[in-house]
Amino acid sequence: MGREFVYTQPVKIIFGEGKFALLGSLLEELGVSKCVIACGRHFAPTALQMQEKDSRIAAVFGGVEQNPQLSGAIETARLAREVKADAVVGVGGGSAIDTAKFAAAIALGDRDAEDYYRGKVPFPSERLTIVAVPTTAGTGSEVTQVSVMSHGTEKRTINNPVFMPKAAIVDPVLSSTVPPRTTMNTGLDALAHALEGYWSKNHQPISDLMAIEAVRLVLENLETAWRDGGNMEARSNMAFASLLGGLSFALPKTAGSHACSYPLSEDYHLPHGEACAFTLDSFVRINADERLEELCRRVGLKDTEELAARIAALKELGGLRKTLSDLGEVDLDKLAHDCAVHGLMQNNPVPMDEAKLRSMFLNLK
Ligand code: NAD
């Protein structure tokens, strides 16, 4: 059969060093008269300074934590209603952007936020405008219709068109302060998005091309960004890789490594990127086929074995956890079960059951 696909990418993307300065004109262009900024502690002081200078910034929620809690989105939505905002701007890593997305989606609703979170009721038909400004290079959340929210110890990935940002400003300068460990975790998240979008059962031609370029950029720039956070060329290439990684999984969705990342984050508290990287080299070996060999050749690697070795080397360099013994006491049966039944495992090109996953975890090096 000839080539067939449907490709949609509705987010206006402004990319470049210093482009965050265009936020005011972007809000004006989008017809936003008042907005709330959702961000984490690292950006909160800057957001408050911006609020003093720009009357369009009517409120700041500066309390977004890693693995963001639903309560943060509820508070952001409350602020938005209080100041009658028409937009929520998420400035930060995936946690801040996902909080902004959820807040914008529920702000105009009259149901309990938990009802939306649990899918008991559909999201309100009216929502606030979402603007995403990533300050890490990893999640690609600025171009996806996904919001990952935690409620207590439960972490849910909610995939819904209501979360699609209207616009994103990707300014690599904002990522120059990310500490080395987060640089490594988030950079490997970008790599995982690209590889998983590429090998997902639902992969498609445009996404494939972006995935290949994202893999090349990560392999060529992540170590430099990790060693020298002030190297703007490496930061810029990683910001672009993260954006391309987001675009390459936005439609195909992710697969085995991401399915495993959820139990690893929920039960063993690994940050998202580290949790994806934990099994990424294993899945390179499991999913190795002619298409993946072709990707490797196109990014200048000999074969999939070299790709797996490069991922393992980056994990080693960054001091990331790599084996079951690094996780402390592990309930392997539960871990294998929870990974096997996660919805994203269905997208993996090679079927994985509990027995195969148990053996994969036992063979981690
Ligand atoms: P994060 O947003 O949790 O941030 C990690 C840490 O880095 C935080 O402490 C944050 O305050 C800090 N930080 C962020 N930017 C900084 C900067 N410029 N300088 C200094 N410190 C900075 O990490 P993340 O990896 O970007 O996001 C992870 C979250 O995103 C997880 O919840 C994950 O599940 C989710 N996620 C969402 C999508 C999506 O499409 N929506 C995709 C992948 C991951």
mmCIF file of C-alpha atoms and ligand atoms in Angstrom:
data_model
loop_
_atom_site.group_PDB
_atom_site.id
_atom_site.type_symbol
_atom_site.label_atom_id
_atom_site.label_comp_id
_atom_site.label_asym_id
_atom_site.label_seq_id
_atom_site.Cartn_x
_atom_site.Cartn_y
_atom_site.Cartn_z
ATOM 1 C CA MET A 1 0.000 0.000 0.000
ATOM 2 C CA GLY A 2 1.218 3.548 -0.736
ATOM 3 C CA ARG A 3 2.123 6.018 1.975
ATOM 4 C CA GLU A 4 -0.873 7.252 4.012
ATOM 5 C CA PHE A 5 -1.039 9.496 7.057
ATOM 6 C CA VAL A 6 -2.854 12.334 8.762
ATOM 7 C CA TYR A 7 -0.584 14.921 10.329
ATOM 8 C CA THR A 8 -1.770 17.784 12.568
ATOM 9 C CA GLN A 9 0.336 20.255 14.514
ATOM 10 C CA PRO A 10 -1.745 23.156 15.784
ATOM 11 C CA VAL A 11 0.747 24.993 18.052
ATOM 12 C CA LYS A 12 2.398 28.245 16.962
ATOM 13 C CA ILE A 13 6.076 27.768 17.859
ATOM 14 C CA ILE A 14 8.474 30.666 18.391
ATOM 15 C CA PHE A 15 12.021 29.330 18.764
ATOM 16 C CA GLY A 16 15.263 31.138 19.473
ATOM 17 C CA GLU A 17 17.641 32.637 22.009
ATOM 18 C CA GLY A 18 16.057 35.644 23.750
ATOM 19 C CA LYS A 19 12.588 35.009 22.272
ATOM 20 C CA PHE A 20 10.960 34.897 25.726
ATOM 21 C CA ALA A 21 11.015 38.697 25.443
ATOM 22 C CA LEU A 22 8.230 38.277 22.868
ATOM 23 C CA LEU A 23 5.749 36.959 25.464
ATOM 24 C CA GLY A 24 3.940 40.322 25.755
ATOM 25 C CA SER A 25 3.458 40.709 22.014
ATOM 26 C CA LEU A 26 2.416 37.064 21.713
ATOM 27 C CA LEU A 27 -0.266 37.542 24.384
ATOM 28 C CA GLU A 28 -1.469 40.626 22.553
ATOM 29 C CA GLU A 29 -1.601 38.743 19.258
ATOM 30 C CA LEU A 30 -3.636 35.984 20.943
ATOM 31 C CA GLY A 31 -6.069 38.568 22.317
ATOM 32 C CA VAL A 32 -5.153 37.816 25.939
ATOM 33 C CA SER A 33 -5.916 40.673 28.298
ATOM 34 C CA LYS A 34 -5.074 38.906 31.583
ATOM 35 C CA CYS A 35 -3.113 35.768 32.365
ATOM 36 C CA VAL A 36 -1.835 33.675 35.252
ATOM 37 C CA ILE A 37 1.720 32.313 35.189
ATOM 38 C CA ALA A 38 2.189 28.802 36.590
ATOM 39 C CA CYS A 39 5.805 28.014 37.437
ATOM 40 C CA GLY A 40 8.088 26.319 39.916
ATOM 41 C CA ARG A 41 10.298 27.833 42.584
ATOM 42 C CA HIS A 42 13.220 28.518 40.248
ATOM 43 C CA PHE A 43 11.172 30.878 38.073
ATOM 44 C CA ALA A 44 8.756 32.348 40.660
ATOM 45 C CA PRO A 45 10.898 35.416 41.567
ATOM 46 C CA THR A 46 11.243 36.332 37.866
ATOM 47 C CA ALA A 47 7.514 35.828 37.317
ATOM 48 C CA LEU A 48 6.715 38.168 40.212
ATOM 49 C CA GLN A 49 9.060 40.807 38.748
ATOM 50 C CA MET A 50 7.335 40.428 35.382
ATOM 51 C CA GLN A 51 3.968 40.873 37.090
ATOM 52 C CA GLU A 52 5.082 44.230 38.486
ATOM 53 C CA LYS A 53 5.960 45.486 35.002
ATOM 54 C CA ASP A 54 3.196 43.979 32.850
ATOM 55 C CA SER A 55 -0.453 44.513 33.809
ATOM 56 C CA ARG A 56 -1.466 41.564 31.632
ATOM 57 C CA ILE A 57 0.187 39.233 34.174
ATOM 58 C CA ALA A 58 -2.567 39.305 36.791
ATOM 59 C CA ALA A 59 -1.401 36.470 39.077
ATOM 60 C CA VAL A 60 1.443 34.006 39.643
ATOM 61 C CA PHE A 61 1.211 30.479 41.008
ATOM 62 C CA GLY A 62 4.841 29.734 41.876
ATOM 63 C CA GLY A 63 4.399 26.469 43.751
ATOM 64 C CA VAL A 64 4.645 23.815 41.010
ATOM 65 C CA GLU A 65 6.638 20.798 42.262
ATOM 66 C CA GLN A 66 8.172 17.880 40.359
ATOM 67 C CA ASN A 67 5.523 15.253 39.502
ATOM 68 C CA PRO A 68 3.004 18.086 39.890
ATOM 69 C CA GLN A 69 0.015 17.600 42.134
ATOM 70 C CA LEU A 70 -3.564 18.215 41.041
ATOM 71 C CA SER A 71 -3.833 20.676 43.940
ATOM 72 C CA GLY A 72 -1.418 23.042 42.111
ATOM 73 C CA ALA A 73 -3.639 23.049 39.031
ATOM 74 C CA ILE A 74 -6.698 23.644 41.218
ATOM 75 C CA GLU A 75 -5.013 26.652 42.853
ATOM 76 C CA THR A 76 -3.883 28.023 39.463
ATOM 77 C CA ALA A 77 -7.450 27.670 38.143
ATOM 78 C CA ARG A 78 -8.788 29.413 41.266
ATOM 79 C CA LEU A 79 -6.410 32.331 40.706
ATOM 80 C CA ALA A 80 -7.433 32.485 37.045
ATOM 81 C CA ARG A 81 -11.109 32.752 38.011
ATOM 82 C CA GLU A 82 -10.332 35.325 40.714
ATOM 83 C CA VAL A 83 -8.506 37.685 38.340
ATOM 84 C CA LYS A 84 -10.781 36.811 35.379
ATOM 85 C CA ALA A 85 -7.811 35.630 33.314
ATOM 86 C CA ASP A 86 -8.286 34.468 29.753
ATOM 87 C CA ALA A 87 -4.984 32.565 29.587
ATOM 88 C CA VAL A 88 -2.617 30.437 31.638
ATOM 89 C CA VAL A 89 1.083 30.596 30.824
ATOM 90 C CA GLY A 90 3.175 27.632 31.995
ATOM 91 C CA VAL A 91 6.842 28.574 32.403
ATOM 92 C CA GLY A 92 9.105 25.745 33.505
ATOM 93 C CA GLY A 93 9.718 22.096 32.937
ATOM 94 C CA GLY A 94 6.974 19.658 32.006
ATOM 95 C CA SER A 95 5.594 19.961 35.532
ATOM 96 C CA ALA A 96 4.767 23.677 35.188
ATOM 97 C CA ILE A 97 3.470 23.349 31.627
ATOM 98 C CA ASP A 98 1.234 20.392 32.545
ATOM 99 C CA THR A 99 -0.110 22.323 35.547
ATOM 100 C CA ALA A 100 -0.937 25.295 33.302
ATOM 101 C CA LYS A 101 -2.676 22.976 30.823
ATOM 102 C CA PHE A 102 -4.840 21.309 33.466
ATOM 103 C CA ALA A 103 -5.696 24.632 35.140
ATOM 104 C CA ALA A 104 -6.714 26.191 31.803
ATOM 105 C CA ALA A 105 -8.892 23.172 31.018
ATOM 106 C CA ILE A 106 -10.821 23.186 34.326
ATOM 107 C CA ALA A 107 -10.962 26.908 35.154
ATOM 108 C CA LEU A 108 -14.341 27.445 33.496
ATOM 109 C CA GLY A 109 -15.909 24.233 34.752
ATOM 110 C CA ASP A 110 -18.262 23.826 37.700
ATOM 111 C CA ARG A 111 -17.368 20.242 38.656
ATOM 112 C CA ASP A 112 -14.853 19.010 41.176
ATOM 113 C CA ALA A 113 -11.346 18.878 39.593
ATOM 114 C CA GLU A 114 -11.058 15.237 40.624
ATOM 115 C CA ASP A 115 -14.062 14.342 38.446
ATOM 116 C CA TYR A 116 -12.195 15.671 35.394
ATOM 117 C CA TYR A 117 -8.959 14.006 36.562
ATOM 118 C CA ARG A 118 -10.668 10.617 36.828
ATOM 119 C CA GLY A 119 -12.528 11.039 33.539
ATOM 120 C CA LYS A 120 -15.898 10.899 35.332
ATOM 121 C CA VAL A 121 -17.085 13.936 33.384
ATOM 122 C CA PRO A 122 -15.830 15.473 30.124
ATOM 123 C CA PHE A 123 -13.727 18.632 30.361
ATOM 124 C CA PRO A 124 -15.757 21.856 29.998
ATOM 125 C CA SER A 125 -16.268 22.906 26.370
ATOM 126 C CA GLU A 126 -14.799 26.357 27.110
ATOM 127 C CA ARG A 127 -11.213 26.643 28.276
ATOM 128 C CA LEU A 128 -8.584 29.317 28.770
ATOM 129 C CA THR A 129 -5.809 29.899 26.252
ATOM 130 C CA ILE A 130 -2.638 27.919 27.021
ATOM 131 C CA VAL A 131 0.836 29.297 26.342
ATOM 132 C CA ALA A 132 3.787 27.005 27.058
ATOM 133 C CA VAL A 133 7.333 28.164 27.761
ATOM 134 C CA PRO A 134 9.706 25.254 28.458
ATOM 135 C CA THR A 135 12.758 25.917 30.635
ATOM 136 C CA THR A 136 14.051 22.323 30.518
ATOM 137 C CA ALA A 137 14.951 20.428 27.344
ATOM 138 C CA GLY A 138 13.105 17.155 27.594
ATOM 139 C CA THR A 139 9.352 16.765 27.767
ATOM 140 C CA GLY A 140 8.157 18.447 24.576
ATOM 141 C CA SER A 141 4.956 19.180 26.534
ATOM 142 C CA GLU A 142 4.721 22.499 24.674
ATOM 143 C CA VAL A 143 3.502 20.628 21.564
ATOM 144 C CA THR A 144 1.458 17.772 23.029
ATOM 145 C CA GLN A 145 -2.132 17.368 24.174
ATOM 146 C CA VAL A 146 -0.944 15.535 27.280
ATOM 147 C CA SER A 147 -1.029 16.633 30.908
ATOM 148 C CA VAL A 148 0.628 14.393 33.488
ATOM 149 C CA MET A 149 -0.840 15.052 36.932
ATOM 150 C CA SER A 150 -0.355 13.365 40.271
ATOM 151 C CA HIS A 151 -2.978 13.101 42.966
ATOM 152 C CA GLY A 152 -1.427 11.738 46.139
ATOM 153 C CA THR A 153 0.802 8.894 44.999
ATOM 154 C CA GLU A 154 -1.204 8.237 41.853
ATOM 155 C CA LYS A 155 0.220 9.648 38.604
ATOM 156 C CA ARG A 156 -2.015 9.886 35.541
ATOM 157 C CA THR A 157 -1.277 10.776 31.955
ATOM 158 C CA ILE A 158 -4.331 12.441 30.502
ATOM 159 C CA ASN A 159 -4.430 12.766 26.752
ATOM 160 C CA ASN A 160 -7.059 15.226 25.579
ATOM 161 C CA PRO A 161 -7.214 17.915 22.860
ATOM 162 C CA VAL A 162 -8.208 20.468 25.531
ATOM 163 C CA PHE A 163 -4.577 20.458 26.681
ATOM 164 C CA MET A 164 -3.102 21.560 23.369
ATOM 165 C CA PRO A 165 -1.294 24.895 23.812
ATOM 166 C CA LYS A 166 -2.172 27.740 21.435
ATOM 167 C CA ALA A 167 1.439 28.832 21.295
ATOM 168 C CA ALA A 168 4.888 28.000 22.642
ATOM 169 C CA ILE A 169 8.014 30.063 23.106
ATOM 170 C CA VAL A 170 11.098 27.850 23.148
ATOM 171 C CA ASP A 171 13.977 30.030 24.328
ATOM 172 C CA PRO A 172 17.156 27.987 24.971
ATOM 173 C CA VAL A 173 18.529 30.744 27.228
ATOM 174 C CA LEU A 174 15.901 29.782 29.826
ATOM 175 C CA SER A 175 17.456 26.314 30.110
ATOM 176 C CA SER A 176 20.986 27.561 30.838
ATOM 177 C CA THR A 177 20.414 27.317 34.617
ATOM 178 C CA VAL A 178 19.211 23.696 34.646
ATOM 179 C CA PRO A 179 21.557 21.695 36.919
ATOM 180 C CA PRO A 180 23.590 18.815 35.386
ATOM 181 C CA ARG A 181 21.520 15.961 36.789
ATOM 182 C CA THR A 182 18.241 17.436 35.501
ATOM 183 C CA THR A 183 19.965 18.214 32.192
ATOM 184 C CA MET A 184 20.840 14.523 31.842
ATOM 185 C CA ASN A 185 17.412 13.254 32.975
ATOM 186 C CA THR A 186 15.480 15.591 30.713
ATOM 187 C CA GLY A 187 17.837 15.095 27.758
ATOM 188 C CA LEU A 188 17.313 11.335 27.962
ATOM 189 C CA ASP A 189 13.558 11.974 28.124
ATOM 190 C CA ALA A 190 13.843 13.802 24.781
ATOM 191 C CA LEU A 191 15.797 10.838 23.387
ATOM 192 C CA ALA A 192 13.154 8.425 24.703
ATOM 193 C CA HIS A 193 10.380 10.454 23.032
ATOM 194 C CA ALA A 194 12.149 10.389 19.695
ATOM 195 C CA LEU A 195 12.970 6.668 19.807
ATOM 196 C CA GLU A 196 9.563 5.656 21.116
ATOM 197 C CA GLY A 197 7.713 7.847 18.590
ATOM 198 C CA TYR A 198 9.868 6.204 15.902
ATOM 199 C CA TRP A 199 9.265 2.610 16.963
ATOM 200 C CA SER A 200 5.654 3.098 18.148
ATOM 201 C CA LYS A 201 3.196 0.935 16.240
ATOM 202 C CA ASN A 202 1.503 4.208 15.171
ATOM 203 C CA HIS A 203 4.641 5.903 13.820
ATOM 204 C CA GLN A 204 4.276 7.890 10.622
ATOM 205 C CA PRO A 205 6.554 9.531 8.036
ATOM 206 C CA ILE A 206 6.711 13.172 9.218
ATOM 207 C CA SER A 207 7.140 12.160 12.849
ATOM 208 C CA ASP A 208 9.847 9.649 11.825
ATOM 209 C CA LEU A 209 11.956 12.368 10.205
ATOM 210 C CA MET A 210 11.758 14.578 13.288
ATOM 211 C CA ALA A 211 12.602 11.604 15.504
ATOM 212 C CA ILE A 212 15.790 10.835 13.552
ATOM 213 C CA GLU A 213 16.980 14.447 13.798
ATOM 214 C CA ALA A 214 16.127 14.580 17.521
ATOM 215 C CA VAL A 215 18.173 11.417 18.166
ATOM 216 C CA ARG A 216 21.131 12.878 16.257
ATOM 217 C CA LEU A 217 20.961 16.169 18.175
ATOM 218 C CA VAL A 218 20.759 14.469 21.585
ATOM 219 C CA LEU A 219 23.681 12.144 20.845
ATOM 220 C CA GLU A 220 25.780 15.084 19.646
ATOM 221 C CA ASN A 221 24.893 17.638 22.339
ATOM 222 C CA LEU A 222 23.654 16.140 25.590
ATOM 223 C CA GLU A 223 27.065 15.413 27.074
ATOM 224 C CA THR A 224 28.266 18.973 26.342
ATOM 225 C CA ALA A 225 25.104 20.532 27.829
ATOM 226 C CA TRP A 226 25.585 18.332 30.902
ATOM 227 C CA ARG A 227 29.279 19.243 31.298
ATOM 228 C CA ASP A 228 28.933 22.927 30.485
ATOM 229 C CA GLY A 229 25.448 24.291 31.122
ATOM 230 C CA GLY A 230 26.459 27.713 29.792
ATOM 231 C CA ASN A 231 27.286 26.348 26.322
ATOM 232 C CA MET A 232 24.470 27.969 24.376
ATOM 233 C CA GLU A 233 25.071 26.001 21.189
ATOM 234 C CA ALA A 234 24.553 22.725 23.075
ATOM 235 C CA ARG A 235 21.574 24.159 25.017
ATOM 236 C CA SER A 236 19.994 25.418 21.810
ATOM 237 C CA ASN A 237 20.495 22.071 20.062
ATOM 238 C CA MET A 238 18.995 20.263 23.069
ATOM 239 C CA ALA A 239 16.002 22.660 23.150
ATOM 240 C CA PHE A 240 15.448 21.906 19.462
ATOM 241 C CA ALA A 241 15.887 18.158 20.081
ATOM 242 C CA SER A 242 13.298 18.326 22.862
ATOM 243 C CA LEU A 243 10.839 20.165 20.616
ATOM 244 C CA LEU A 244 11.393 17.650 17.793
ATOM 245 C CA GLY A 245 11.109 14.790 20.295
ATOM 246 C CA GLY A 246 7.747 16.175 21.442
ATOM 247 C CA LEU A 247 6.543 16.495 17.849
ATOM 248 C CA SER A 248 7.760 12.987 17.013
ATOM 249 C CA PHE A 249 5.714 11.297 19.749
ATOM 250 C CA ALA A 250 2.727 13.695 19.854
ATOM 251 C CA LEU A 251 0.740 11.673 17.298
ATOM 252 C CA PRO A 252 2.290 8.150 17.456
ATOM 253 C CA LYS A 253 2.470 8.174 21.290
ATOM 254 C CA THR A 254 5.212 6.453 23.249
ATOM 255 C CA ALA A 255 5.714 2.743 23.960
ATOM 256 C CA GLY A 256 7.555 0.268 26.218
ATOM 257 C CA SER A 257 10.035 2.529 28.028
ATOM 258 C CA HIS A 258 7.345 5.041 28.884
ATOM 259 C CA ALA A 259 4.960 2.290 29.997
ATOM 260 C CA CYS A 260 7.671 1.138 32.435
ATOM 261 C CA SER A 261 8.434 4.700 33.546
ATOM 262 C CA TYR A 262 5.103 5.057 35.358
ATOM 263 C CA PRO A 263 5.546 2.269 37.954
ATOM 264 C CA LEU A 264 9.204 3.325 38.283
ATOM 265 C CA SER A 265 8.167 6.898 39.145
ATOM 266 C CA GLU A 266 5.170 5.954 41.302
ATOM 267 C CA ASP A 267 6.763 3.175 43.377
ATOM 268 C CA TYR A 268 10.489 4.005 43.231
ATOM 269 C CA HIS A 269 10.298 7.806 42.841
ATOM 270 C CA LEU A 270 12.533 8.136 39.801
ATOM 271 C CA PRO A 271 12.152 11.507 38.016
ATOM 272 C CA HIS A 272 10.389 11.067 34.665
ATOM 273 C CA GLY A 273 13.472 11.238 32.406
ATOM 274 C CA GLU A 274 15.498 8.886 34.597
ATOM 275 C CA ALA A 275 12.533 6.484 34.719
ATOM 276 C CA CYS A 276 12.299 6.415 30.897
ATOM 277 C CA ALA A 277 16.053 6.004 30.520
ATOM 278 C CA PHE A 278 16.057 3.107 33.014
ATOM 279 C CA THR A 279 14.808 0.679 30.336
ATOM 280 C CA LEU A 280 15.561 2.646 27.138
ATOM 281 C CA ASP A 281 18.738 0.766 26.149
ATOM 282 C CA SER A 282 16.959 -2.536 26.899
ATOM 283 C CA PHE A 283 14.097 -1.565 24.594
ATOM 284 C CA VAL A 284 16.579 -0.559 21.876
ATOM 285 C CA ARG A 285 17.777 -4.183 21.950
ATOM 286 C CA ILE A 286 14.268 -5.642 22.259
ATOM 287 C CA ASN A 287 12.830 -3.497 19.450
ATOM 288 C CA ALA A 288 15.873 -3.742 17.145
ATOM 289 C CA ASP A 289 14.762 -4.279 13.557
ATOM 290 C CA GLU A 290 15.718 -3.038 10.087
ATOM 291 C CA ARG A 291 13.959 0.338 10.630
ATOM 292 C CA LEU A 292 15.881 0.973 13.844
ATOM 293 C CA GLU A 293 19.142 -0.093 12.173
ATOM 294 C CA GLU A 294 18.340 2.465 9.443
ATOM 295 C CA LEU A 295 17.830 5.204 12.085
ATOM 296 C CA CYS A 296 21.202 4.287 13.600
ATOM 297 C CA ARG A 297 22.986 4.535 10.252
ATOM 298 C CA ARG A 298 21.323 7.900 9.553
ATOM 299 C CA VAL A 299 22.598 9.364 12.836
ATOM 300 C CA GLY A 300 26.120 8.077 12.193
ATOM 301 C CA LEU A 301 26.069 4.969 14.390
ATOM 302 C CA LYS A 302 27.121 1.503 13.260
ATOM 303 C CA ASP A 303 24.064 -0.326 14.582
ATOM 304 C CA THR A 304 21.462 -0.657 17.341
ATOM 305 C CA GLU A 305 24.038 -2.225 19.648
ATOM 306 C CA GLU A 306 26.072 1.001 19.453
ATOM 307 C CA LEU A 307 22.912 3.052 20.164
ATOM 308 C CA ALA A 308 22.174 0.961 23.268
ATOM 309 C CA ALA A 309 25.798 1.358 24.401
ATOM 310 C CA ARG A 310 25.647 5.163 23.919
ATOM 311 C CA ILE A 311 22.492 5.367 26.070
ATOM 312 C CA ALA A 312 24.096 3.216 28.781
ATOM 313 C CA ALA A 313 27.199 5.445 28.704
ATOM 314 C CA LEU A 314 25.115 8.616 29.143
ATOM 315 C CA LYS A 315 23.316 7.060 32.128
ATOM 316 C CA GLU A 316 26.666 6.086 33.645
ATOM 317 C CA LEU A 317 28.073 9.596 33.058
ATOM 318 C CA GLY A 318 25.067 11.261 34.702
ATOM 319 C CA GLY A 319 25.083 8.894 37.689
ATOM 320 C CA LEU A 320 21.545 7.685 36.903
ATOM 321 C CA ARG A 321 20.110 4.518 38.413
ATOM 322 C CA LYS A 322 20.487 1.558 36.050
ATOM 323 C CA THR A 323 19.744 -1.757 37.759
ATOM 324 C CA LEU A 324 17.157 -3.209 40.122
ATOM 325 C CA SER A 325 19.643 -3.098 43.001
ATOM 326 C CA ASP A 326 19.889 0.708 42.499
ATOM 327 C CA LEU A 327 16.162 0.897 43.361
ATOM 328 C CA GLY A 328 16.459 -0.637 46.836
ATOM 329 C CA GLU A 329 13.908 -3.280 47.759
ATOM 330 C CA VAL A 330 11.963 -4.198 44.627
ATOM 331 C CA ASP A 331 8.733 -6.168 44.220
ATOM 332 C CA LEU A 332 9.650 -7.543 40.793
ATOM 333 C CA ASP A 333 6.348 -9.352 40.213
ATOM 334 C CA LYS A 334 4.350 -6.173 40.865
ATOM 335 C CA LEU A 335 6.761 -4.069 38.770
ATOM 336 C CA ALA A 336 6.555 -6.464 35.798
ATOM 337 C CA HIS A 337 2.762 -6.671 36.133
ATOM 338 C CA ASP A 338 2.253 -2.895 36.331
ATOM 339 C CA CYS A 339 4.516 -2.310 33.304
ATOM 340 C CA ALA A 340 2.787 -5.050 31.282
ATOM 341 C CA VAL A 341 -0.717 -3.677 31.853
ATOM 342 C CA HIS A 342 0.135 -0.016 31.231
ATOM 343 C CA GLY A 343 -1.746 1.213 28.155
ATOM 344 C CA LEU A 344 1.382 2.476 26.379
ATOM 345 C CA MET A 345 2.823 -1.060 26.321
ATOM 346 C CA GLN A 346 0.256 -1.776 23.581
ATOM 347 C CA ASN A 347 2.201 0.596 21.294
ATOM 348 C CA ASN A 348 5.433 -1.350 21.630
ATOM 349 C CA PRO A 349 6.285 -3.043 18.327
ATOM 350 C CA VAL A 350 7.370 -6.231 20.124
ATOM 351 C CA PRO A 351 4.678 -7.681 22.406
ATOM 352 C CA MET A 352 5.824 -7.698 26.044
ATOM 353 C CA ASP A 353 4.305 -9.853 28.767
ATOM 354 C CA GLU A 354 5.160 -10.087 32.465
ATOM 355 C CA ALA A 355 7.678 -12.895 31.954
ATOM 356 C CA LYS A 356 9.604 -10.958 29.287
ATOM 357 C CA LEU A 357 9.580 -7.819 31.432
ATOM 358 C CA ARG A 358 10.807 -9.710 34.500
ATOM 359 C CA SER A 359 13.699 -11.083 32.510
ATOM 360 C CA MET A 360 14.439 -7.611 31.028
ATOM 361 C CA PHE A 361 14.616 -6.088 34.523
ATOM 362 C CA LEU A 362 16.830 -8.924 35.807
ATOM 363 C CA ASN A 363 19.236 -8.448 32.891
ATOM 364 C CA LEU A 364 19.728 -4.681 33.353
ATOM 365 C CA LYS A 365 23.410 -3.771 33.442
HETATM 366 P P1 NAD B 1 10.260 19.309 36.016
HETATM 367 O O1 NAD B 1 9.343 20.224 35.321
HETATM 368 O O2 NAD B 1 9.681 18.443 37.076
HETATM 369 O O3 NAD B 1 11.499 20.122 36.549
HETATM 370 C C1 NAD B 1 12.559 19.451 37.206
HETATM 371 C C2 NAD B 1 13.228 20.390 38.193
HETATM 372 O O4 NAD B 1 13.984 21.350 37.474
HETATM 373 C C3 NAD B 1 12.236 21.176 39.050
HETATM 374 O O5 NAD B 1 12.758 21.245 40.353
HETATM 375 C C4 NAD B 1 12.212 22.538 38.398
HETATM 376 O O6 NAD B 1 11.854 23.568 39.293
HETATM 377 C C5 NAD B 1 13.641 22.662 37.917
HETATM 378 N N1 NAD B 1 13.846 23.560 36.768
HETATM 379 C C6 NAD B 1 13.102 23.625 35.663
HETATM 380 N N2 NAD B 1 13.649 24.525 34.803
HETATM 381 C C7 NAD B 1 14.760 25.013 35.420
HETATM 382 C C8 NAD B 1 15.745 25.966 35.036
HETATM 383 N N3 NAD B 1 15.707 26.571 33.853
HETATM 384 N N4 NAD B 1 16.739 26.211 35.900
HETATM 385 C C9 NAD B 1 16.812 25.578 37.107
HETATM 386 N N5 NAD B 1 15.914 24.673 37.518
HETATM 387 C C10 NAD B 1 14.887 24.386 36.667
HETATM 388 O O7 NAD B 1 10.990 18.325 34.969
HETATM 389 P P2 NAD B 1 10.672 17.941 33.472
HETATM 390 O O8 NAD B 1 11.476 16.731 33.214
HETATM 391 O O9 NAD B 1 10.801 19.083 32.567
HETATM 392 O O10 NAD B 1 9.131 17.543 33.515
HETATM 393 C C11 NAD B 1 8.745 16.311 34.065
HETATM 394 C C12 NAD B 1 7.241 16.234 34.125
HETATM 395 O O11 NAD B 1 6.678 16.354 32.799
HETATM 396 C C13 NAD B 1 6.801 14.865 34.647
HETATM 397 O O12 NAD B 1 5.661 15.002 35.455
HETATM 398 C C14 NAD B 1 6.486 14.110 33.374
HETATM 399 O O13 NAD B 1 5.594 13.043 33.590
HETATM 400 C C15 NAD B 1 5.876 15.202 32.518
HETATM 401 N N6 NAD B 1 5.906 14.976 31.072
HETATM 402 C C16 NAD B 1 4.898 15.532 30.352
HETATM 403 C C17 NAD B 1 4.861 15.361 28.969
HETATM 404 C C18 NAD B 1 3.738 15.952 28.177
HETATM 405 O O14 NAD B 1 3.676 15.761 26.962
HETATM 406 N N7 NAD B 1 2.846 16.675 28.812
HETATM 407 C C19 NAD B 1 5.887 14.647 28.318
HETATM 408 C C20 NAD B 1 6.902 14.113 29.088
HETATM 409 C C21 NAD B 1 6.915 14.295 30.462
#
